[in-house]
Amino acid sequence: MTIPKAIQNLIESFEKLPGIGPKTAQRLTFYLLHVPQGELDKFASSLQNLKKDTVLCSSCFMIDDQDPCSICTNPERNHEIICVVEQPLDVLALEKGRGYKGIYHVLHGKIDPLNNIGPDEIYIVPLISKLKSQNSKVKEIILATNPTMEGEATAMYIAKQIKAQNPKLKITRIGRGLPVGADLEYADDTTLQRAMEGRSQY
Ligand SMILES: [Zn+2]
């Protein structure tokens, strides 16, 4: 028996997603065959609009439906503090705690030589140039990359770049309470908030 093409296509699409192997891809596809057409149409249109209806903030590189994003344009936020994170999901995790009132800079990755990702492959240069600009009001940079080997290497690289250019700028690193090797994205609100409050000079 051959599998109908429509089914085979969807299985192959699912298999391309992270963490989904051939078995799960098959299970999801056959599950969807039982879902009403209306639900499937909704699912398909969400997929179709995912990238069409979102933009990268040209200032902090967060994903939002407007540019500049709702955090960068919020006058209540403290624009003198920038928290540097690896991924948009890290911003969501930190925002859940509601303790942080500064703004962000999303790198969209980390320096990872084993996977050929160097400093130029992620958004480090825009951060450095933002700090270089004459009207930069920034007083503190919080390095909130993950406490993994790559996250540390990324924090170290960024700190070196900033110190070379703005030696007086305060640089801090979050950490306390975060288990080594952990992902910010999976830390609970309290741990994240403590890590943020307990940040130290870097
Ligand atoms: Zn922004």
mmCIF file of C-alpha atoms and ligand atoms in Angstrom:
data_model
loop_
_atom_site.group_PDB
_atom_site.id
_atom_site.type_symbol
_atom_site.label_atom_id
_atom_site.label_comp_id
_atom_site.label_asym_id
_atom_site.label_seq_id
_atom_site.Cartn_x
_atom_site.Cartn_y
_atom_site.Cartn_z
ATOM 1 C CA MET A 1 0.000 0.000 0.000
ATOM 2 C CA THR A 2 1.283 3.464 -0.824
ATOM 3 C CA ILE A 3 0.539 6.444 1.374
ATOM 4 C CA PRO A 4 -1.516 9.164 -0.405
ATOM 5 C CA LYS A 5 0.652 12.065 -1.545
ATOM 6 C CA ALA A 6 -1.203 14.639 0.608
ATOM 7 C CA ILE A 7 -0.442 12.609 3.711
ATOM 8 C CA GLN A 8 3.164 11.981 2.735
ATOM 9 C CA ASN A 9 3.699 15.731 2.145
ATOM 10 C CA LEU A 10 2.409 16.687 5.580
ATOM 11 C CA ILE A 11 4.467 13.971 7.290
ATOM 12 C CA GLU A 12 7.580 15.335 5.595
ATOM 13 C CA SER A 13 6.724 18.892 6.695
ATOM 14 C CA PHE A 14 6.296 17.833 10.311
ATOM 15 C CA GLU A 15 9.575 15.910 10.215
ATOM 16 C CA LYS A 16 11.425 19.132 9.481
ATOM 17 C CA LEU A 17 10.343 20.612 12.832
ATOM 18 C CA PRO A 18 12.780 20.431 15.756
ATOM 19 C CA GLY A 19 12.177 17.553 18.148
ATOM 20 C CA ILE A 20 9.795 15.730 15.794
ATOM 21 C CA GLY A 21 10.879 12.362 14.460
ATOM 22 C CA PRO A 22 9.224 10.226 11.731
ATOM 23 C CA LYS A 23 6.929 8.416 14.202
ATOM 24 C CA THR A 24 5.555 11.616 15.754
ATOM 25 C CA ALA A 25 5.204 13.182 12.294
ATOM 26 C CA GLN A 26 3.027 10.241 11.233
ATOM 27 C CA ARG A 27 0.971 10.342 14.414
ATOM 28 C CA LEU A 28 0.279 14.081 14.099
ATOM 29 C CA THR A 29 -0.686 13.758 10.445
ATOM 30 C CA PHE A 30 -3.119 10.903 11.046
ATOM 31 C CA TYR A 31 -4.533 12.753 14.049
ATOM 32 C CA LEU A 32 -5.266 15.766 11.847
ATOM 33 C CA LEU A 33 -7.261 13.570 9.448
ATOM 34 C CA HIS A 34 -9.900 13.346 12.195
ATOM 35 C CA VAL A 35 -10.030 17.083 12.857
ATOM 36 C CA PRO A 36 -12.980 19.007 11.275
ATOM 37 C CA GLN A 37 -12.114 20.890 8.056
ATOM 38 C CA GLY A 38 -12.905 24.256 9.709
ATOM 39 C CA GLU A 39 -10.253 23.689 12.369
ATOM 40 C CA LEU A 40 -7.748 22.657 9.717
ATOM 41 C CA ASP A 41 -8.463 25.818 7.730
ATOM 42 C CA LYS A 42 -7.841 27.918 10.848
ATOM 43 C CA PHE A 43 -4.588 26.062 11.490
ATOM 44 C CA ALA A 44 -3.477 26.556 7.889
ATOM 45 C CA SER A 45 -4.244 30.272 7.925
ATOM 46 C CA SER A 46 -2.341 30.735 11.214
ATOM 47 C CA LEU A 47 0.658 29.146 9.535
ATOM 48 C CA GLN A 48 0.251 31.269 6.443
ATOM 49 C CA ASN A 49 0.050 34.518 8.417
ATOM 50 C CA LEU A 50 2.802 33.669 10.884
ATOM 51 C CA LYS A 51 5.542 35.527 9.046
ATOM 52 C CA LYS A 52 3.349 37.819 6.960
ATOM 53 C CA ASP A 53 1.806 39.485 10.015
ATOM 54 C CA THR A 54 4.952 39.852 12.138
ATOM 55 C CA VAL A 55 7.986 42.128 11.874
ATOM 56 C CA LEU A 56 11.372 42.408 13.521
ATOM 57 C CA CYS A 57 11.731 45.570 15.589
ATOM 58 C CA SER A 58 14.447 47.596 13.856
ATOM 59 C CA SER A 59 15.733 48.779 17.218
ATOM 60 C CA CYS A 60 15.749 45.736 19.522
ATOM 61 C CA PHE A 61 15.048 42.912 17.023
ATOM 62 C CA MET A 62 12.143 41.549 19.025
ATOM 63 C CA ILE A 63 9.349 40.012 16.971
ATOM 64 C CA ASP A 64 6.138 42.006 17.119
ATOM 65 C CA ASP A 65 3.280 43.177 14.906
ATOM 66 C CA GLN A 66 4.685 46.704 14.760
ATOM 67 C CA ASP A 67 8.086 48.326 14.194
ATOM 68 C CA PRO A 68 9.377 49.745 16.533
ATOM 69 C CA CYS A 69 7.921 47.147 18.877
ATOM 70 C CA SER A 70 5.491 47.785 21.719
ATOM 71 C CA ILE A 71 8.320 47.651 24.311
ATOM 72 C CA CYS A 72 10.610 50.116 22.498
ATOM 73 C CA THR A 73 7.741 52.578 22.009
ATOM 74 C CA ASN A 74 6.460 52.315 25.582
ATOM 75 C CA PRO A 75 7.288 55.593 27.421
ATOM 76 C CA GLU A 76 6.906 53.823 30.773
ATOM 77 C CA ARG A 77 9.938 51.637 30.065
ATOM 78 C CA ASN A 78 13.395 52.687 31.200
ATOM 79 C CA HIS A 79 15.353 53.261 27.992
ATOM 80 C CA GLU A 80 18.609 53.608 29.920
ATOM 81 C CA ILE A 81 18.830 49.861 30.602
ATOM 82 C CA ILE A 82 19.143 47.265 27.851
ATOM 83 C CA CYS A 83 18.824 43.577 28.616
ATOM 84 C CA VAL A 84 20.585 41.444 25.993
ATOM 85 C CA VAL A 85 19.001 38.025 25.375
ATOM 86 C CA GLU A 86 19.518 35.202 22.897
ATOM 87 C CA GLN A 87 15.942 34.639 21.710
ATOM 88 C CA PRO A 88 12.536 36.352 21.530
ATOM 89 C CA LEU A 89 11.228 33.612 23.854
ATOM 90 C CA ASP A 90 13.640 34.880 26.533
ATOM 91 C CA VAL A 91 11.934 38.284 26.368
ATOM 92 C CA LEU A 92 8.560 36.616 26.910
ATOM 93 C CA ALA A 93 9.982 34.683 29.884
ATOM 94 C CA LEU A 94 11.424 37.851 31.481
ATOM 95 C CA GLU A 95 8.252 39.839 30.776
ATOM 96 C CA LYS A 96 6.155 37.257 32.614
ATOM 97 C CA GLY A 97 7.955 38.215 35.843
ATOM 98 C CA ARG A 98 6.929 41.890 35.367
ATOM 99 C CA GLY A 99 9.883 42.998 37.509
ATOM 100 C CA TYR A 100 12.047 44.295 34.662
ATOM 101 C CA LYS A 101 11.218 47.767 33.348
ATOM 102 C CA GLY A 102 14.062 48.378 30.921
ATOM 103 C CA ILE A 103 14.182 47.525 27.225
ATOM 104 C CA TYR A 104 15.754 44.586 25.372
ATOM 105 C CA HIS A 105 18.105 43.617 22.597
ATOM 106 C CA VAL A 106 17.500 40.223 20.969
ATOM 107 C CA LEU A 107 20.570 38.575 19.438
ATOM 108 C CA HIS A 108 18.689 35.783 17.629
ATOM 109 C CA GLY A 109 21.334 33.247 18.531
ATOM 110 C CA LYS A 110 24.620 32.804 20.321
ATOM 111 C CA ILE A 111 28.238 32.510 19.320
ATOM 112 C CA ASP A 112 28.645 28.819 18.606
ATOM 113 C CA PRO A 113 31.871 27.977 16.745
ATOM 114 C CA LEU A 114 31.037 24.248 16.564
ATOM 115 C CA ASN A 115 28.006 25.109 14.465
ATOM 116 C CA ASN A 116 29.841 27.815 12.498
ATOM 117 C CA ILE A 117 27.985 30.686 14.157
ATOM 118 C CA GLY A 118 30.338 33.593 14.685
ATOM 119 C CA PRO A 119 29.650 37.063 16.118
ATOM 120 C CA ASP A 120 28.618 38.377 12.694
ATOM 121 C CA GLU A 121 25.871 35.789 12.301
ATOM 122 C CA ILE A 122 23.846 37.242 15.181
ATOM 123 C CA TYR A 123 22.717 40.815 15.986
ATOM 124 C CA ILE A 124 25.770 42.019 17.921
ATOM 125 C CA VAL A 125 26.899 44.770 15.537
ATOM 126 C CA PRO A 126 23.563 46.668 15.731
ATOM 127 C CA LEU A 127 23.844 46.660 19.532
ATOM 128 C CA ILE A 128 27.377 48.056 19.470
ATOM 129 C CA SER A 129 26.432 50.754 16.960
ATOM 130 C CA LYS A 130 23.355 51.671 18.976
ATOM 131 C CA LEU A 131 25.629 52.306 21.969
ATOM 132 C CA LYS A 132 28.058 54.265 19.819
ATOM 133 C CA SER A 133 25.433 56.773 18.661
ATOM 134 C CA GLN A 134 25.778 60.264 20.111
ATOM 135 C CA ASN A 135 22.281 60.394 21.531
ATOM 136 C CA SER A 136 22.528 57.009 23.263
ATOM 137 C CA LYS A 137 21.014 57.372 26.747
ATOM 138 C CA VAL A 138 22.008 53.853 27.772
ATOM 139 C CA LYS A 139 23.568 53.573 31.229
ATOM 140 C CA GLU A 140 23.534 49.816 31.812
ATOM 141 C CA ILE A 141 23.773 46.673 29.702
ATOM 142 C CA ILE A 142 22.488 43.497 31.315
ATOM 143 C CA LEU A 143 23.934 40.408 29.654
ATOM 144 C CA ALA A 144 21.188 37.808 29.982
ATOM 145 C CA THR A 145 22.441 35.154 27.589
ATOM 146 C CA ASN A 146 21.951 31.591 28.844
ATOM 147 C CA PRO A 147 24.396 30.210 31.443
ATOM 148 C CA THR A 148 25.686 27.662 28.902
ATOM 149 C CA MET A 149 29.168 27.544 27.392
ATOM 150 C CA GLU A 150 28.004 29.341 24.252
ATOM 151 C CA GLY A 151 25.940 31.830 26.253
ATOM 152 C CA GLU A 152 28.977 32.678 28.400
ATOM 153 C CA ALA A 153 31.213 33.023 25.345
ATOM 154 C CA THR A 154 28.659 35.352 23.775
ATOM 155 C CA ALA A 155 28.407 37.482 26.947
ATOM 156 C CA MET A 156 32.187 37.676 27.157
ATOM 157 C CA TYR A 157 32.544 38.727 23.526
ATOM 158 C CA ILE A 158 29.893 41.441 23.824
ATOM 159 C CA ALA A 159 31.374 42.777 27.085
ATOM 160 C CA LYS A 160 34.796 43.025 25.425
ATOM 161 C CA GLN A 161 33.367 44.910 22.448
ATOM 162 C CA ILE A 162 31.476 47.352 24.665
ATOM 163 C CA LYS A 163 34.420 47.958 27.022
ATOM 164 C CA ALA A 164 36.664 48.772 24.073
ATOM 165 C CA GLN A 165 34.211 51.409 22.903
ATOM 166 C CA ASN A 166 32.369 52.662 26.019
ATOM 167 C CA PRO A 167 34.700 51.930 28.968
ATOM 168 C CA LYS A 168 32.407 53.756 31.411
ATOM 169 C CA LEU A 169 29.220 51.925 30.583
ATOM 170 C CA LYS A 170 27.970 49.640 33.364
ATOM 171 C CA ILE A 171 27.857 45.994 32.288
ATOM 172 C CA THR A 172 26.121 43.399 34.444
ATOM 173 C CA ARG A 173 25.437 39.695 34.076
ATOM 174 C CA ILE A 174 22.429 37.857 35.441
ATOM 175 C CA GLY A 175 23.120 34.483 36.950
ATOM 176 C CA ARG A 176 22.388 33.867 40.580
ATOM 177 C CA GLY A 177 19.853 31.069 40.950
ATOM 178 C CA LEU A 178 20.054 30.016 37.339
ATOM 179 C CA PRO A 179 21.394 26.480 37.037
ATOM 180 C CA VAL A 180 24.492 26.187 34.844
ATOM 181 C CA GLY A 181 23.585 24.880 31.407
ATOM 182 C CA ALA A 182 19.978 26.021 31.772
ATOM 183 C CA ASP A 183 17.811 27.871 29.276
ATOM 184 C CA LEU A 184 16.219 31.159 30.368
ATOM 185 C CA GLU A 185 13.135 30.150 28.482
ATOM 186 C CA TYR A 186 12.458 27.273 30.891
ATOM 187 C CA ALA A 187 13.263 29.040 34.172
ATOM 188 C CA ASP A 188 10.338 29.910 36.429
ATOM 189 C CA ASP A 189 9.302 33.549 37.023
ATOM 190 C CA THR A 190 10.688 33.753 40.563
ATOM 191 C CA THR A 191 14.091 32.361 39.610
ATOM 192 C CA LEU A 192 14.298 34.749 36.668
ATOM 193 C CA GLN A 193 13.321 37.726 38.775
ATOM 194 C CA ARG A 194 15.928 36.826 41.416
ATOM 195 C CA ALA A 195 18.538 36.325 38.739
ATOM 196 C CA MET A 196 17.709 39.779 37.394
ATOM 197 C CA GLU A 197 17.770 41.463 40.825
ATOM 198 C CA GLY A 198 20.995 39.664 41.759
ATOM 199 C CA ARG A 199 22.853 40.679 38.618
ATOM 200 C CA SER A 200 26.458 41.557 39.218
ATOM 201 C CA GLN A 201 29.134 43.719 37.640
ATOM 202 C CA TYR A 202 30.607 41.899 34.660
HETATM 203 ZN ZN ZN B 1 11.898 46.921 19.998
#
